[in-house]
mmCIF file with all atom_site columns, C-alpha atoms and ligand atoms in Angstrom:
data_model
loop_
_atom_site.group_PDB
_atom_site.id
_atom_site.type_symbol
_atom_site.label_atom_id
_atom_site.label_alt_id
_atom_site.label_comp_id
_atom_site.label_asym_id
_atom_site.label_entity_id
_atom_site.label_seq_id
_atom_site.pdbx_PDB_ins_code
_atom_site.Cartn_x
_atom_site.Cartn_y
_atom_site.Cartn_z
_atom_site.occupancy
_atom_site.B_iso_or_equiv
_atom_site.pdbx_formal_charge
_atom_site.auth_seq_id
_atom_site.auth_comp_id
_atom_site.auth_asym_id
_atom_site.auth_atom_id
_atom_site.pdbx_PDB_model_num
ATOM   1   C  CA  . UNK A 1 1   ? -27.669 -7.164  -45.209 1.00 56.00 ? 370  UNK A CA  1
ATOM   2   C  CA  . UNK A 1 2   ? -25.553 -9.475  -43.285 1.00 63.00 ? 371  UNK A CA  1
ATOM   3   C  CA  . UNK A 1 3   ? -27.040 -12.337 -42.022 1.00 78.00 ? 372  UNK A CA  1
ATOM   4   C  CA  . UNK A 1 4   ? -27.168 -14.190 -38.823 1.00 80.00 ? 373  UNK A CA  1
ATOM   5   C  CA  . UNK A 1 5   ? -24.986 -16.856 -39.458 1.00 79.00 ? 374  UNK A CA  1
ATOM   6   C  CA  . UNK A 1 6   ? -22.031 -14.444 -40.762 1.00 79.00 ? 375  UNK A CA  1
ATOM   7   C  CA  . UNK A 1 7   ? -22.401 -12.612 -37.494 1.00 87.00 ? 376  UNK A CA  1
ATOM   8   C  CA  . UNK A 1 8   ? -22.270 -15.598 -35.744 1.00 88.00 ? 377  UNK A CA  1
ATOM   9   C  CA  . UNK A 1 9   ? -19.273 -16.751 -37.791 1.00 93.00 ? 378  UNK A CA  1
ATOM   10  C  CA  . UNK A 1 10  ? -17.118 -13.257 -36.865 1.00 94.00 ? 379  UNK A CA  1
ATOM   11  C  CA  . UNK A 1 11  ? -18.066 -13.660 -32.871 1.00 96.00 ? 380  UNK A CA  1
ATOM   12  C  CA  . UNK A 1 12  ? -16.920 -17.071 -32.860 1.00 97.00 ? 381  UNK A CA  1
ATOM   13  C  CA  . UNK A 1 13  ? -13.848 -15.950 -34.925 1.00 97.00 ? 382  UNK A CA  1
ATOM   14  C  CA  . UNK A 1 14  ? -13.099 -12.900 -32.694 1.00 97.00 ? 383  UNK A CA  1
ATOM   15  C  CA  . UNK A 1 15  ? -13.777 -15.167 -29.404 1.00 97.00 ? 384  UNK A CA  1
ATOM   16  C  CA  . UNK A 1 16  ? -10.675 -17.851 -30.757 1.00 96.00 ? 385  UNK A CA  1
ATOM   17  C  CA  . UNK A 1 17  ? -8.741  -14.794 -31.417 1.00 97.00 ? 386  UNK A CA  1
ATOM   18  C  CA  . UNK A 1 18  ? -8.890  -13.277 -28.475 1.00 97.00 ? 387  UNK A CA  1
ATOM   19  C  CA  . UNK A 1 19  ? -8.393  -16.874 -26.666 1.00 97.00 ? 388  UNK A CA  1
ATOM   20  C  CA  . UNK A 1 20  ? -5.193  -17.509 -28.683 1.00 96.00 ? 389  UNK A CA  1
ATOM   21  C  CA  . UNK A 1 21  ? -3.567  -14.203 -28.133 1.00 95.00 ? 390  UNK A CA  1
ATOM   22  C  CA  . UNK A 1 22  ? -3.653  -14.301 -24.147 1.00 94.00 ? 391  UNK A CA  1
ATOM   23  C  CA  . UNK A 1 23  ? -0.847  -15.870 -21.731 1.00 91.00 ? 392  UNK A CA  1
ATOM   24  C  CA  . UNK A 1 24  ? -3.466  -16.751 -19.269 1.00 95.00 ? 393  UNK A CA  1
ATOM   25  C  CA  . UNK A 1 25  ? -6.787  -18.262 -18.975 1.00 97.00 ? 394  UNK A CA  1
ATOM   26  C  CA  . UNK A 1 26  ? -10.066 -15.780 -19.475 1.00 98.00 ? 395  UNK A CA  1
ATOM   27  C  CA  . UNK A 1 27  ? -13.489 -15.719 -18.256 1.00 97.00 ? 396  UNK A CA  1
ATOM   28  C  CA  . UNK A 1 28  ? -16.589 -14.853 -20.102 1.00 97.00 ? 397  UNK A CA  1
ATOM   29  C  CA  . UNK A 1 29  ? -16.639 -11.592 -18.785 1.00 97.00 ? 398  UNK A CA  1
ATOM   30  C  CA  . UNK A 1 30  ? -12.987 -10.959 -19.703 1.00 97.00 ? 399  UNK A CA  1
ATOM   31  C  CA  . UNK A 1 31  ? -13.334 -12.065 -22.985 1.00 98.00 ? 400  UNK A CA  1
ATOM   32  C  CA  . UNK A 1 32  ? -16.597 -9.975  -23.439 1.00 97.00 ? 401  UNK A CA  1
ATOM   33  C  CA  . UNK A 1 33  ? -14.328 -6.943  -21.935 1.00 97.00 ? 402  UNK A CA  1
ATOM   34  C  CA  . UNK A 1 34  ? -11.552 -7.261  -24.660 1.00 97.00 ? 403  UNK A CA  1
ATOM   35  C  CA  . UNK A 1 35  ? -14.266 -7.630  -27.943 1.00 96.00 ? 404  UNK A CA  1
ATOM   36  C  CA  . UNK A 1 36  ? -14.486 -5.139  -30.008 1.00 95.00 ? 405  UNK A CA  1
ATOM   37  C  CA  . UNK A 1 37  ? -18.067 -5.508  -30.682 1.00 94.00 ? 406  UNK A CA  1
ATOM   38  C  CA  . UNK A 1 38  ? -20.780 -5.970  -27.763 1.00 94.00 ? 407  UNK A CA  1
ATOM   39  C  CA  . UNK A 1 39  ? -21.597 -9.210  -27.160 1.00 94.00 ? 408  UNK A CA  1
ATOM   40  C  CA  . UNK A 1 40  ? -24.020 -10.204 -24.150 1.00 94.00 ? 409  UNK A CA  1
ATOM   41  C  CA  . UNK A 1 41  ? -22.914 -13.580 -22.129 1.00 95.00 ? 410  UNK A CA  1
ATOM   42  C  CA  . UNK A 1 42  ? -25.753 -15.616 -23.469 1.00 96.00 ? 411  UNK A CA  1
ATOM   43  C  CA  . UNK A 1 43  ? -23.721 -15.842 -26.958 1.00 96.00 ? 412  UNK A CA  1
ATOM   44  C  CA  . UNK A 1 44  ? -20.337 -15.710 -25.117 1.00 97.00 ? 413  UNK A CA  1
ATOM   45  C  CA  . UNK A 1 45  ? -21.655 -18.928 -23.076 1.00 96.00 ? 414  UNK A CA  1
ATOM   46  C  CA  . UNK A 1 46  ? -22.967 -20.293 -26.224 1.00 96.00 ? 415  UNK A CA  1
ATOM   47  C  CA  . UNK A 1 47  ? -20.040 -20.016 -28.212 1.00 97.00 ? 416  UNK A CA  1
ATOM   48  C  CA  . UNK A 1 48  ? -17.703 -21.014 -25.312 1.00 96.00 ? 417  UNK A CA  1
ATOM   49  C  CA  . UNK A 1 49  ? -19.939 -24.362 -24.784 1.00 93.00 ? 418  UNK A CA  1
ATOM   50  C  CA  . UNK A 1 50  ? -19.729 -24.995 -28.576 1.00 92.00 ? 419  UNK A CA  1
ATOM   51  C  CA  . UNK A 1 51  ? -16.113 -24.471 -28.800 1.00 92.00 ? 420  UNK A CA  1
ATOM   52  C  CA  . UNK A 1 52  ? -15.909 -26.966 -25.476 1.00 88.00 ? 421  UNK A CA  1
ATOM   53  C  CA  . UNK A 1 53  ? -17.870 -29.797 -27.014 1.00 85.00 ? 422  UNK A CA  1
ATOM   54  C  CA  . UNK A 1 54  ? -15.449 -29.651 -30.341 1.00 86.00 ? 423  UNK A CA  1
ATOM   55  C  CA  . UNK A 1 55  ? -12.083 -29.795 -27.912 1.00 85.00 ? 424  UNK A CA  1
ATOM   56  C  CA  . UNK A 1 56  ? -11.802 -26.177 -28.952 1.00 90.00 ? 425  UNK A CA  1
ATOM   57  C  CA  . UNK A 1 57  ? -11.396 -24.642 -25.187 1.00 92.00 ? 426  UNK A CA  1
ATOM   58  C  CA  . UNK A 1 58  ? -11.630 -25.986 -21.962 1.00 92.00 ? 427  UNK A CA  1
ATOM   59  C  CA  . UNK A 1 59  ? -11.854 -24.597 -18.941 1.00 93.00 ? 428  UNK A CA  1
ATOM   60  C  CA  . UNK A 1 60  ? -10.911 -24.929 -15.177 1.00 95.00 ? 429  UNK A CA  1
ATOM   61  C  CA  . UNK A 1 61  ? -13.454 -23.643 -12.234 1.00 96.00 ? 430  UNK A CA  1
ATOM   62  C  CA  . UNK A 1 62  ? -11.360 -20.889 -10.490 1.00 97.00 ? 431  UNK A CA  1
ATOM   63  C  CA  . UNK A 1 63  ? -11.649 -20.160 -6.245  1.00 96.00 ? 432  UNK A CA  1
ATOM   64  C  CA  . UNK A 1 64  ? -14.128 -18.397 -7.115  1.00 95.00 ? 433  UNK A CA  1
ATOM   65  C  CA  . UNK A 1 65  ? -16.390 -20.842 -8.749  1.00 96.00 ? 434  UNK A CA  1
ATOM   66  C  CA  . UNK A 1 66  ? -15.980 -19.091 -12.164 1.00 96.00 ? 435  UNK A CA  1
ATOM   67  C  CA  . UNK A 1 67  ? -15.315 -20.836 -15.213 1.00 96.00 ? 436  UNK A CA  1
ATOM   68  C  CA  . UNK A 1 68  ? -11.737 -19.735 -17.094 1.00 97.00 ? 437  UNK A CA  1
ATOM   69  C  CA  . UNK A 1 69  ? -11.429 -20.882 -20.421 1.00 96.00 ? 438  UNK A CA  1
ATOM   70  C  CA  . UNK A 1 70  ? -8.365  -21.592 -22.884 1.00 95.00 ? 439  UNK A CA  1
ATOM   71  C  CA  . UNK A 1 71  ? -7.881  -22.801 -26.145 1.00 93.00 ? 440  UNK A CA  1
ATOM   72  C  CA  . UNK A 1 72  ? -6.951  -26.368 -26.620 1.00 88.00 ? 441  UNK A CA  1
ATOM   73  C  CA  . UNK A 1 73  ? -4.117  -27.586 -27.492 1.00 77.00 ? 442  UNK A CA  1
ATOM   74  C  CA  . UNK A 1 74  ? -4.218  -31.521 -28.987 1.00 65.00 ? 443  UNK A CA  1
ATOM   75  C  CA  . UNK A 1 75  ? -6.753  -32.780 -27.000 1.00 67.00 ? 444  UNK A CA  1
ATOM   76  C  CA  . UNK A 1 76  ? -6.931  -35.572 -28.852 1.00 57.00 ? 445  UNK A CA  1
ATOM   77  C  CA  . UNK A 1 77  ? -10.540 -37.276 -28.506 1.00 56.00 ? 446  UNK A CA  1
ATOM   78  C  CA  . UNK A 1 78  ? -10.701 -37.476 -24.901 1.00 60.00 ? 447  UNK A CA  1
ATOM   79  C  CA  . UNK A 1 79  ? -10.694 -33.627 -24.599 1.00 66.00 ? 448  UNK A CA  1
ATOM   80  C  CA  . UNK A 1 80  ? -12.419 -33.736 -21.026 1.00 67.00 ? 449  UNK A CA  1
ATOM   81  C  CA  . UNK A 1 81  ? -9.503  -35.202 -19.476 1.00 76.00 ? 450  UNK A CA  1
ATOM   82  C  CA  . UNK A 1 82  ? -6.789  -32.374 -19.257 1.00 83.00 ? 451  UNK A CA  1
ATOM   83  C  CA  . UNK A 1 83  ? -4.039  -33.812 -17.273 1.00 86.00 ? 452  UNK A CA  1
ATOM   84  C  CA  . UNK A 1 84  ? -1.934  -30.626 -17.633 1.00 91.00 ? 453  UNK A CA  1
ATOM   85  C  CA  . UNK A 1 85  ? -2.047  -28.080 -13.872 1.00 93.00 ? 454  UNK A CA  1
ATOM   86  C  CA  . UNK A 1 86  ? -3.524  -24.819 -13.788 1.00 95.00 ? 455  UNK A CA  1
ATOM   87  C  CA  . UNK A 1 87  ? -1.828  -22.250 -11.731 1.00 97.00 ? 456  UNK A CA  1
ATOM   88  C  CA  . UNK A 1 88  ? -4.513  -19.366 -9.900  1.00 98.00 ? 457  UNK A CA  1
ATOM   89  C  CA  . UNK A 1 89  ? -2.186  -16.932 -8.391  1.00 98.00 ? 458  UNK A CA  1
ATOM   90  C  CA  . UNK A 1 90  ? -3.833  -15.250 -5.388  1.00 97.00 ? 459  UNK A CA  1
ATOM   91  C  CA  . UNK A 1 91  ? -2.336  -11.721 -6.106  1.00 97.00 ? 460  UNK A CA  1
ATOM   92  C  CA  . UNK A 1 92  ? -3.322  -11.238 -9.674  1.00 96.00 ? 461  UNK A CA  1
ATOM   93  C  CA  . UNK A 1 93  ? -5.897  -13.624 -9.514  1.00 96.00 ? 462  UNK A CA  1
ATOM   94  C  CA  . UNK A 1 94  ? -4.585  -14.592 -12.907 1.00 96.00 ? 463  UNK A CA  1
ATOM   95  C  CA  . UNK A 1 95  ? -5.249  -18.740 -13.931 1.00 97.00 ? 464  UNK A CA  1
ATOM   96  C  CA  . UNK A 1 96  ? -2.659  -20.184 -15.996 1.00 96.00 ? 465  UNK A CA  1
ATOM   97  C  CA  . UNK A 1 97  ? -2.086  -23.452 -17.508 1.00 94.00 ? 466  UNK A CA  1
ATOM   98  C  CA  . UNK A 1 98  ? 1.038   -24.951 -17.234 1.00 94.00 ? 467  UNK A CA  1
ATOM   99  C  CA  . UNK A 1 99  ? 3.037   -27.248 -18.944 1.00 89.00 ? 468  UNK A CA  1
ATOM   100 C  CA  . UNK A 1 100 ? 3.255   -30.110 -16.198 1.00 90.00 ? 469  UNK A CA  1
ATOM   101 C  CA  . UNK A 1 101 ? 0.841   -33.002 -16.301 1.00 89.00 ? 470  UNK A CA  1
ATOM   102 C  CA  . UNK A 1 102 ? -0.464  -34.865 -13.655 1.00 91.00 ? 471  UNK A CA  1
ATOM   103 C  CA  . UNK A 1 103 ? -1.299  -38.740 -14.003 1.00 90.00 ? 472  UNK A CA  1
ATOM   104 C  CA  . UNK A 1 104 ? -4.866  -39.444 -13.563 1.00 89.00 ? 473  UNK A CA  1
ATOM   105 C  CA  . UNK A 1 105 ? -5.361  -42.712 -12.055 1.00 90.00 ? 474  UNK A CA  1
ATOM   106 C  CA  . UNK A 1 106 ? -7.975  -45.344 -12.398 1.00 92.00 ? 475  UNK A CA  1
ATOM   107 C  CA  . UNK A 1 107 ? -10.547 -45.596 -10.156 1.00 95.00 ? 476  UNK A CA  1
ATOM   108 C  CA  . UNK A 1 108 ? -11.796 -48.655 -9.834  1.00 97.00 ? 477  UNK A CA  1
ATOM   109 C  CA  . UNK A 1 109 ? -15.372 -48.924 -10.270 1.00 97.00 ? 478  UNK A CA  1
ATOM   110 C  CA  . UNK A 1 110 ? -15.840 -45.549 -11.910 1.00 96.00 ? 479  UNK A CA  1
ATOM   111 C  CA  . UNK A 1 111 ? -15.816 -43.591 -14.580 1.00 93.00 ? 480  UNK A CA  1
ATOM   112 C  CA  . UNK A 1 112 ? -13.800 -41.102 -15.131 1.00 89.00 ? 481  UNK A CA  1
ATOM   113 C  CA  . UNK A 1 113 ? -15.722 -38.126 -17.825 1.00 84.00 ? 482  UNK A CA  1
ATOM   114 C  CA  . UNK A 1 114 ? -13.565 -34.949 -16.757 1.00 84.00 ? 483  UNK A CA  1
ATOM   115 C  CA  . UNK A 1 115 ? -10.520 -33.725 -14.862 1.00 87.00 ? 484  UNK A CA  1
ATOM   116 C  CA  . UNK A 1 116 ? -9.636  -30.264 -13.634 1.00 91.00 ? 485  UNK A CA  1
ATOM   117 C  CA  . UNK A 1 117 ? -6.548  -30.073 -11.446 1.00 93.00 ? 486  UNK A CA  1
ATOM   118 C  CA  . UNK A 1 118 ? -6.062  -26.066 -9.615  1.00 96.00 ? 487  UNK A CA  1
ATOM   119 C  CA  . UNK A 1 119 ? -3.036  -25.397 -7.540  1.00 97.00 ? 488  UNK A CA  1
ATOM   120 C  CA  . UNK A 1 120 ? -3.381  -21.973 -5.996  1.00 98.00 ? 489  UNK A CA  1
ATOM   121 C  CA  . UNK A 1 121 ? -1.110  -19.543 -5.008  1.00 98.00 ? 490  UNK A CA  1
ATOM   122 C  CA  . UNK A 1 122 ? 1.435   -16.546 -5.770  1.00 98.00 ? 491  UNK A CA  1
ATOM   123 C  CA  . UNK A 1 123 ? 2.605   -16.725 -9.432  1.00 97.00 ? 492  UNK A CA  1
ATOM   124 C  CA  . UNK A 1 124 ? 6.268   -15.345 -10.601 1.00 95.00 ? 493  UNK A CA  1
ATOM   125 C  CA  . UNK A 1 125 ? 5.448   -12.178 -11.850 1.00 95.00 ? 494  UNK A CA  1
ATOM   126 C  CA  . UNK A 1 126 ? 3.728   -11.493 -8.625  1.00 97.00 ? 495  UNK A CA  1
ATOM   127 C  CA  . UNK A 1 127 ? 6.897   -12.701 -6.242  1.00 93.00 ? 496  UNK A CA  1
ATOM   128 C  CA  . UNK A 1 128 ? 8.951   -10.348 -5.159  1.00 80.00 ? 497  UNK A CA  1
HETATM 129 ZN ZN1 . ZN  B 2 .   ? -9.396  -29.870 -24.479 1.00 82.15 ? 1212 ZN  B ZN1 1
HETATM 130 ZN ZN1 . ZN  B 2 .   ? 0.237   -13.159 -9.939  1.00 82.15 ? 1213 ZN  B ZN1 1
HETATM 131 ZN ZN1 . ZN  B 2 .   ? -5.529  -25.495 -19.341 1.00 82.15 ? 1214 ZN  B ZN1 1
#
């Protein structure tokens, strides 16, 4: 019999592989769409907020005050503060991230624990 830990292991597996094959951002609901087992969002959440507090994924609240996750890419040890823009186009409703990086400045006084930066509106693919 297989235990829990080794189905544990596979989710988490199949959850980075799905993250590192897409061109855009997913939410939990998208990534329990493309698994090819069922999964219930309780152990997406889980393995999303586990993956988060390692500097696996982060993610970016969309217009619609849901969380879209991507992998991470050398976060270094300050993973919370992603200085990089994500793109939510308002056709596809698809969230990128994209290459440019924003400076965050200091604040004086206060203390800076996490960044998101969301620039909305109509993407390439969706421009005619
Ligand atoms: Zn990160
Ligand atoms: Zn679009
Ligand atoms: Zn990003």
């Amino acid at each position: 019999m297989e235990s829990k830990k080794t189905r544990n292991t596979e989710k988490q597996n199949l959850v980075r592989n799905i993250l590192s094959k897409t061109e855009h951002t997913m939410s939990a609901e998208d990534i329990i769409h493309a698994m090819p087992i069922k999964v219930n969002k309780t152990t997406i959440y889980r393995i999303l907020d586990r993956f988060a507090e390692k500097g696996e994924v982060h993610f970016i609240t969309g217009k619609n005050g849901k969380a879209y996750y991507a992998l991470c890419d050398n976060c270094g040890v300050s993973h919370k503060i992603h200085n990089h823009i994500h793109f939510e186009c308002q056709e596809c409703k698809e969230v990128t991230c994209q290459p440019n990086t924003l400076h965050i400045p200091n604040l004086e006084g206060f203390t800076i624990q996490e960044t998101q930066f969301l620039v909305i509106g109509i993407c390439n693919k969706c421009k005619k």
